[in-house]
Structures are given as structure tokens and as C-alpha cells.
mmCIF file of N, CA and C in Angstrom:
data_model
loop_
_atom_site.group_PDB
_atom_site.id
_atom_site.type_symbol
_atom_site.label_atom_id
_atom_site.label_comp_id
_atom_site.label_asym_id
_atom_site.label_seq_id
_atom_site.Cartn_x
_atom_site.Cartn_y
_atom_site.Cartn_z
ATOM 1 N N ARG A 216 8.634 1.829 21.715
ATOM 2 C CA ARG A 216 7.170 1.688 21.105
ATOM 3 C C ARG A 216 6.796 2.653 20.340
ATOM 4 N N MET A 217 5.790 1.564 19.045
ATOM 5 C CA MET A 217 5.382 2.836 18.095
ATOM 6 C C MET A 217 4.321 3.994 18.193
ATOM 7 N N SER A 218 4.354 4.448 17.439
ATOM 8 C CA SER A 218 2.865 5.443 17.843
ATOM 9 C C SER A 218 1.599 4.842 17.245
ATOM 10 N N ARG A 219 0.464 5.541 17.360
ATOM 11 C CA ARG A 219 -0.740 4.886 17.054
ATOM 12 C C ARG A 219 0.042 5.668 14.903
ATOM 13 N N HIS A 220 0.085 6.915 14.817
ATOM 14 C CA HIS A 220 -0.285 6.244 13.858
ATOM 15 C C HIS A 220 0.468 5.101 12.638
ATOM 16 N N ALA A 221 1.796 5.302 13.137
ATOM 17 C CA ALA A 221 2.437 4.125 12.569
ATOM 18 C C ALA A 221 2.107 2.212 13.018
ATOM 19 N N LYS A 222 1.423 3.074 13.898
ATOM 20 C CA LYS A 222 0.545 1.522 13.896
ATOM 21 C C LYS A 222 -0.269 0.978 13.241
ATOM 22 N N LYS A 223 -0.997 1.348 12.057
ATOM 23 C CA LYS A 223 -2.445 2.018 11.269
ATOM 24 C C LYS A 223 -1.649 1.156 9.769
ATOM 25 N N LEU A 224 0.032 2.157 9.607
ATOM 26 C CA LEU A 224 0.179 1.755 8.698
ATOM 27 C C LEU A 224 1.155 0.094 8.560
ATOM 28 N N ARG A 225 1.262 -0.525 9.644
ATOM 29 C CA ARG A 225 1.917 -1.380 9.873
ATOM 30 C C ARG A 225 0.374 -2.596 9.375
ATOM 31 N N ASP A 226 -0.102 -2.396 8.557
ATOM 32 C CA ASP A 226 -1.617 -2.762 9.415
ATOM 33 C C ASP A 226 -2.209 -3.193 8.104
ATOM 34 N N HIS A 227 -1.898 -4.418 8.195
ATOM 35 C CA HIS A 227 -2.312 -5.423 6.831
ATOM 36 C C HIS A 227 -4.024 -4.636 6.427
ATOM 37 N N ASP A 228 -5.059 -4.291 7.547
ATOM 38 C CA ASP A 228 -6.246 -3.783 6.690
ATOM 39 C C ASP A 228 -6.426 -2.515 5.846
ATOM 40 N N ILE A 229 -6.044 -1.081 6.778
ATOM 41 C CA ILE A 229 -5.393 -0.341 6.465
ATOM 42 C C ILE A 229 -4.752 0.601 5.483
ATOM 43 N N ASN A 230 -3.270 -0.773 5.595
ATOM 44 C CA ASN A 230 -1.918 -0.275 4.190
ATOM 45 C C ASN A 230 -2.109 -1.299 3.081
ATOM 46 N N PRO A 231 -2.394 -1.060 2.049
ATOM 47 C CA PRO A 231 -2.511 -2.193 1.654
ATOM 48 C C PRO A 231 -1.617 -2.256 0.840
ATOM 49 N N CYS A 232 -0.675 -1.722 1.047
ATOM 50 C CA CYS A 232 0.895 -1.492 0.122
ATOM 51 C C CYS A 232 1.930 -1.611 1.186
ATOM 52 N N LEU A 233 1.111 -2.567 2.310
ATOM 53 C CA LEU A 233 1.882 -2.693 2.977
ATOM 54 C C LEU A 233 3.430 -3.285 2.643
ATOM 55 N N ALA A 234 3.510 -4.831 1.506
ATOM 56 C CA ALA A 234 4.353 -5.305 0.377
ATOM 57 C C ALA A 234 5.451 -4.196 -0.321
ATOM 58 N N GLU A 235 5.029 -3.522 -0.160
ATOM 59 C CA GLU A 235 5.795 -2.987 -1.733
ATOM 60 C C GLU A 235 7.247 -1.497 -1.037
ATOM 61 N N THR A 236 6.240 -0.947 0.468
ATOM 62 C CA THR A 236 6.685 -0.346 1.106
ATOM 63 C C THR A 236 7.161 -0.551 2.055
ATOM 64 N N ASP A 237 7.855 -2.256 2.248
ATOM 65 C CA ASP A 237 8.594 -2.590 3.309
ATOM 66 C C ASP A 237 9.972 -3.119 2.477
ATOM 67 N N ALA A 238 9.113 -3.243 0.511
ATOM 68 C CA ALA A 238 10.647 -3.384 0.132
ATOM 69 C C ALA A 238 10.901 -2.578 -0.644
ATOM 70 N N THR A 239 10.600 -1.405 -0.847
ATOM 71 C CA THR A 239 11.228 -0.561 -1.059
ATOM 72 C C THR A 239 12.372 0.335 0.173
ATOM 73 N N THR A 240 12.256 0.219 1.969
ATOM 74 C CA THR A 240 13.112 0.399 2.498
ATOM 75 C C THR A 240 13.788 -0.311 2.235
ATOM 76 N N ALA A 241 13.418 -2.006 2.343
ATOM 77 C CA ALA A 241 15.345 -2.540 2.660
ATOM 78 C C ALA A 241 15.733 -2.689 1.457
ATOM 79 N N CYS A 242 15.976 -2.021 0.572
ATOM 80 C CA CYS A 242 16.469 -1.052 -0.634
ATOM 81 C C CYS A 242 16.896 -0.247 -0.466
ATOM 82 N N MET A 243 16.662 0.974 0.200
ATOM 83 C CA MET A 243 17.502 1.933 0.058
ATOM 84 C C MET A 243 17.864 1.397 1.314
ATOM 85 N N ASP A 244 18.331 0.345 2.092
ATOM 86 C CA ASP A 244 19.222 0.254 3.599
ATOM 87 C C ASP A 244 19.197 0.130 2.863
ATOM 88 N N GLU A 245 19.504 -1.530 1.923
ATOM 89 C CA GLU A 245 21.318 -2.136 1.364
ATOM 90 C C GLU A 245 21.720 -1.682 0.462
ATOM 91 N N ASN A 246 20.982 -0.730 -0.779
ATOM 92 C CA ASN A 246 22.034 0.641 -1.384
ATOM 93 C C ASN A 246 22.235 1.615 -1.436
ATOM 94 N N ASN A 247 22.367 2.160 0.473
ATOM 95 C CA ASN A 247 22.605 3.309 1.409
ATOM 96 C C ASN A 247 22.207 4.052 1.027
ATOM 97 N N TYR A 248 20.550 4.025 0.503
ATOM 98 C CA TYR A 248 19.272 5.321 -0.015
ATOM 99 C C TYR A 248 19.988 6.055 -1.065
ATOM 100 N N LYS A 249 20.792 4.591 -1.929
ATOM 101 C CA LYS A 249 20.748 6.015 -3.553
ATOM 102 C C LYS A 249 19.497 5.798 -3.803
ATOM 103 N N LYS A 250 18.641 6.889 -3.986
ATOM 104 C CA LYS A 250 17.234 6.413 -4.659
ATOM 105 C C LYS A 250 17.317 6.480 -5.848
ATOM 106 N N ASP A 251 18.387 6.301 -6.687
ATOM 107 C CA ASP A 251 17.762 5.835 -8.117
ATOM 108 C C ASP A 251 18.191 4.089 -7.885
ATOM 109 N N MET A 252 18.990 3.425 -7.051
ATOM 110 C CA MET A 252 18.812 1.987 -6.734
ATOM 111 C C MET A 252 17.411 1.181 -7.060
ATOM 112 N N CYS A 253 16.774 2.274 -6.792
ATOM 113 C CA CYS A 253 15.088 1.332 -5.902
ATOM 114 C C CYS A 253 14.236 1.386 -6.991
ATOM 115 N N THR A 254 14.677 2.611 -7.945
ATOM 116 C CA THR A 254 13.567 3.565 -8.899
ATOM 117 C C THR A 254 12.665 1.608 -8.744
ATOM 118 N N ASP A 255 13.059 1.251 -9.453
ATOM 119 C CA ASP A 255 11.455 0.099 -9.388
ATOM 120 C C ASP A 255 10.441 -0.309 -7.691
ATOM 121 N N TYR A 256 10.871 -0.530 -7.410
ATOM 122 C CA TYR A 256 10.780 -0.476 -5.749
ATOM 123 C C TYR A 256 10.018 0.663 -5.919
ATOM 124 N N PHE A 257 9.868 2.320 -5.788
ATOM 125 C CA PHE A 257 8.784 3.476 -5.436
ATOM 126 C C PHE A 257 8.124 2.809 -6.882
ATOM 127 N N LEU A 258 8.052 2.445 -7.825
ATOM 128 C CA LEU A 258 7.443 2.236 -8.728
ATOM 129 C C LEU A 258 5.870 1.646 -8.323
ATOM 130 N N LYS A 259 6.251 0.558 -8.403
ATOM 131 C CA LYS A 259 5.786 -0.180 -7.621
ATOM 132 C C LYS A 259 5.130 0.476 -6.357
ATOM 133 N N TYR A 260 5.679 0.550 -5.779
ATOM 134 C CA TYR A 260 4.803 1.555 -4.551
ATOM 135 C C TYR A 260 3.803 2.570 -4.721
ATOM 136 N N LYS A 261 4.336 3.438 -6.240
ATOM 137 C CA LYS A 261 3.329 4.303 -6.701
ATOM 138 C C LYS A 261 2.478 3.723 -6.817
ATOM 139 N N ASN A 262 2.865 3.053 -8.324
ATOM 140 C CA ASN A 262 0.817 1.566 -8.575
ATOM 141 C C ASN A 262 0.554 1.659 -7.547
ATOM 142 N N CYS A 263 0.698 0.870 -6.670
ATOM 143 C CA CYS A 263 -0.105 0.345 -5.130
ATOM 144 C C CYS A 263 -0.776 1.094 -4.833
ATOM 145 N N ARG A 264 0.145 2.349 -4.867
ATOM 146 C CA ARG A 264 -1.224 3.665 -4.156
ATOM 147 C C ARG A 264 -2.233 3.775 -4.756
ATOM 148 N N LYS A 265 -1.809 3.587 -6.172
ATOM 149 C CA LYS A 265 -2.650 4.618 -7.318
ATOM 150 C C LYS A 265 -4.362 3.901 -7.621
ATOM 151 N N PHE A 266 -3.883 2.740 -7.562
ATOM 152 C CA PHE A 266 -4.873 1.585 -7.713
ATOM 153 C C PHE A 266 -5.634 1.867 -6.825
ATOM 154 N N TRP A 267 -5.079 1.144 -5.571
ATOM 155 C CA TRP A 267 -6.209 1.180 -4.288
ATOM 156 C C TRP A 267 -6.648 2.395 -3.969
ATOM 157 N N HIS A 268 -5.479 3.828 -3.851
ATOM 158 C CA HIS A 268 -6.297 4.736 -3.528
ATOM 159 C C HIS A 268 -7.944 5.489 -5.046
ATOM 160 N N GLU A 269 -7.670 4.524 -6.167
ATOM 161 C CA GLU A 269 -8.558 4.442 -7.371
ATOM 162 C C GLU A 269 -10.218 3.535 -6.843
ATOM 163 N N ILE A 270 -9.894 2.355 -5.848
ATOM 164 C CA ILE A 270 -10.964 1.793 -6.081
ATOM 165 C C ILE A 270 -11.355 2.139 -3.870
ATOM 166 N N MET A 271 -10.757 2.679 -3.947
ATOM 167 C CA MET A 271 -11.026 3.619 -2.432
ATOM 168 C C MET A 271 -12.582 4.392 -2.858
ATOM 169 N N MET A 272 -12.232 5.189 -3.831
ATOM 170 C CA MET A 272 -12.440 6.599 -4.697
ATOM 171 C C MET A 272 -13.832 5.853 -5.300
ATOM 172 N N GLN A 273 -13.789 4.548 -5.175
ATOM 173 C CA GLN A 273 -14.717 4.319 -6.574
ATOM 174 C C GLN A 273 -15.719 3.545 -5.291
ATOM 175 N N ARG A 274 -14.923 2.639 -4.496
ATOM 176 C CA ARG A 274 -16.151 2.404 -3.061
ATOM 177 C C ARG A 274 -16.811 3.689 -2.495
ATOM 178 N N LYS A 275 -16.182 5.051 -1.949
ATOM 179 C CA LYS A 275 -16.268 6.602 -2.059
ATOM 180 C C LYS A 275 -17.687 6.719 -2.278
ATOM 181 N N ARG A 276 -17.864 6.859 -3.401
ATOM 182 C CA ARG A 276 -18.706 7.159 -4.364
ATOM 183 C C ARG A 276 -20.005 5.802 -5.172
ATOM 184 N N ASN A 277 -19.595 4.837 -4.329
ATOM 185 C CA ASN A 277 -20.715 3.663 -4.168
ATOM 186 C C ASN A 277 -21.430 3.499 -2.629
ATOM 187 N N GLY A 278 -21.244 4.158 -2.274
ATOM 188 C CA GLY A 278 -21.689 4.372 -0.112
ATOM 189 C C GLY A 278 -20.718 2.967 -0.243
ATOM 190 N N VAL A 279 -20.110 2.243 0.031
ATOM 191 C CA VAL A 279 -19.425 1.245 0.176
ATOM 192 C C VAL A 279 -18.913 1.202 1.519
ATOM 193 N N LYS A 280 -19.222 0.704 2.642
ATOM 194 C CA LYS A 280 -18.220 1.139 3.826
ATOM 195 C C LYS A 280 -17.581 -0.737 3.613
ATOM 196 N N PRO A 281 -16.488 -1.016 4.019
ATOM 197 C CA PRO A 281 -15.166 -0.082 4.472
ATOM 198 C C PRO A 281 -14.622 1.030 2.685
ATOM 199 N N GLU A 282 -14.252 2.180 3.596
ATOM 200 C CA GLU A 282 -13.807 2.217 2.125
ATOM 201 C C GLU A 282 -12.413 2.008 1.843
ATOM 202 N N MET A 283 -11.806 1.443 2.629
ATOM 203 C CA MET A 283 -10.502 0.877 2.362
ATOM 204 C C MET A 283 -11.239 -0.750 2.230
ATOM 205 N N PRO A 284 -10.868 -1.648 1.021
ATOM 206 C CA PRO A 284 -11.165 -2.876 1.352
ATOM 207 C C PRO A 284 -10.565 -4.202 2.252
ATOM 208 N N SER A 285 -10.687 -4.733 3.230
ATOM 209 C CA SER A 285 -10.367 -5.013 4.650
ATOM 210 C C SER A 285 -8.945 -5.995 3.344
ATOM 211 N N ALA A 286 -7.454 -6.466 4.126
ATOM 212 C CA ALA A 286 -6.862 -7.579 3.767
ATOM 213 C C ALA A 286 -7.259 -9.087 2.720
ATOM 214 N N GLU A 287 -8.362 -8.916 3.259
ATOM 215 C CA GLU A 287 -8.598 -10.660 2.615
ATOM 216 C C GLU A 287 -9.567 -10.633 1.821
ATOM 217 N N GLU A 288 -10.991 -9.034 1.140
ATOM 218 C CA GLU A 288 -11.269 -8.704 0.136
ATOM 219 C C GLU A 288 -9.910 -7.801 -0.527
ATOM 220 N N ARG A 289 -8.990 -7.215 -0.497
ATOM 221 C CA ARG A 289 -7.950 -7.024 -1.376
ATOM 222 C C ARG A 289 -8.137 -8.281 -2.021
ATOM 223 N N LYS A 290 -7.516 -9.060 -0.971
ATOM 224 C CA LYS A 290 -6.864 -10.701 -2.140
ATOM 225 C C LYS A 290 -7.768 -10.910 -3.068
ATOM 226 N N LYS A 291 -9.162 -11.011 -2.534
ATOM 227 C CA LYS A 291 -9.609 -11.048 -3.700
ATOM 228 C C LYS A 291 -10.132 -11.128 -4.644
ATOM 229 N N ILE A 292 -10.140 -8.993 -4.652
ATOM 230 C CA ILE A 292 -9.543 -8.466 -5.842
ATOM 231 C C ILE A 292 -8.485 -8.729 -6.545
ATOM 232 N N LEU A 293 -7.928 -9.150 -6.107
ATOM 233 C CA LEU A 293 -6.882 -9.244 -7.378
ATOM 234 C C LEU A 293 -6.969 -10.541 -7.560
ATOM 235 N N GLU A 294 -7.576 -11.165 -6.793
ATOM 236 C CA GLU A 294 -7.446 -12.603 -8.025
ATOM 237 C C GLU A 294 -8.300 -12.502 -8.470
ATOM 238 N N SER A 295 -9.474 -11.649 -8.795
ATOM 239 C CA SER A 295 -9.673 -11.994 -9.519
ATOM 240 C C SER A 295 -10.170 -10.979 -10.731
ATOM 241 N N MET A 296 -8.012 -10.578 -10.773
ATOM 242 C CA MET A 296 -8.164 -9.851 -11.906
ATOM 243 C C MET A 296 -7.278 -10.241 -12.419
ATOM 244 N N GLY A 297 -7.081 -12.024 -12.234
ATOM 245 C CA GLY A 297 -5.479 -12.581 -12.030
ATOM 246 C C GLY A 297 -4.104 -11.771 -12.468
#
């Protein structure tokens, strides 16, 4: 059974980088946990976290709730950027 924290991390509305998390984990599994084999995946994850953190901070400054956009809203934000 998953803890509440683990469930939150698996929730698309809470974790904007779920795909990157899963891809990184899969890469690590496939490469016997040799981190240097998965550098690209770690970088994509890091960039994802940075991007959404900046969006969250901007929304917080502007008083927008919730601070993290929903999965649907994030999809629109990404589409609007091309």
C-alpha cells in the first residue's frame, strides 16, 4: 500500500514531472543504477522541476490559487509556448 506522500507524487495534478520521474527510474533500472548512463533523463527532470517551480512562484506572487496549475492547465501552458 502506498503512503499518502507516495500517492501525491503519483498524482498528475500535483507532480508536473511524473513522466520525467518515470523515465529516469526506468533508465536507472535498465542500466543497473549507473547514474552516468541516465544523464539526459536527470537533466530533463531537473529542467522540468525548475520550469514548473518558476511558474509556481510567479503564481504565488500574483496570488493565483492553486499555485501549481492542474494537469489540464499545464498542458495548455505548454501548448501556448509551442
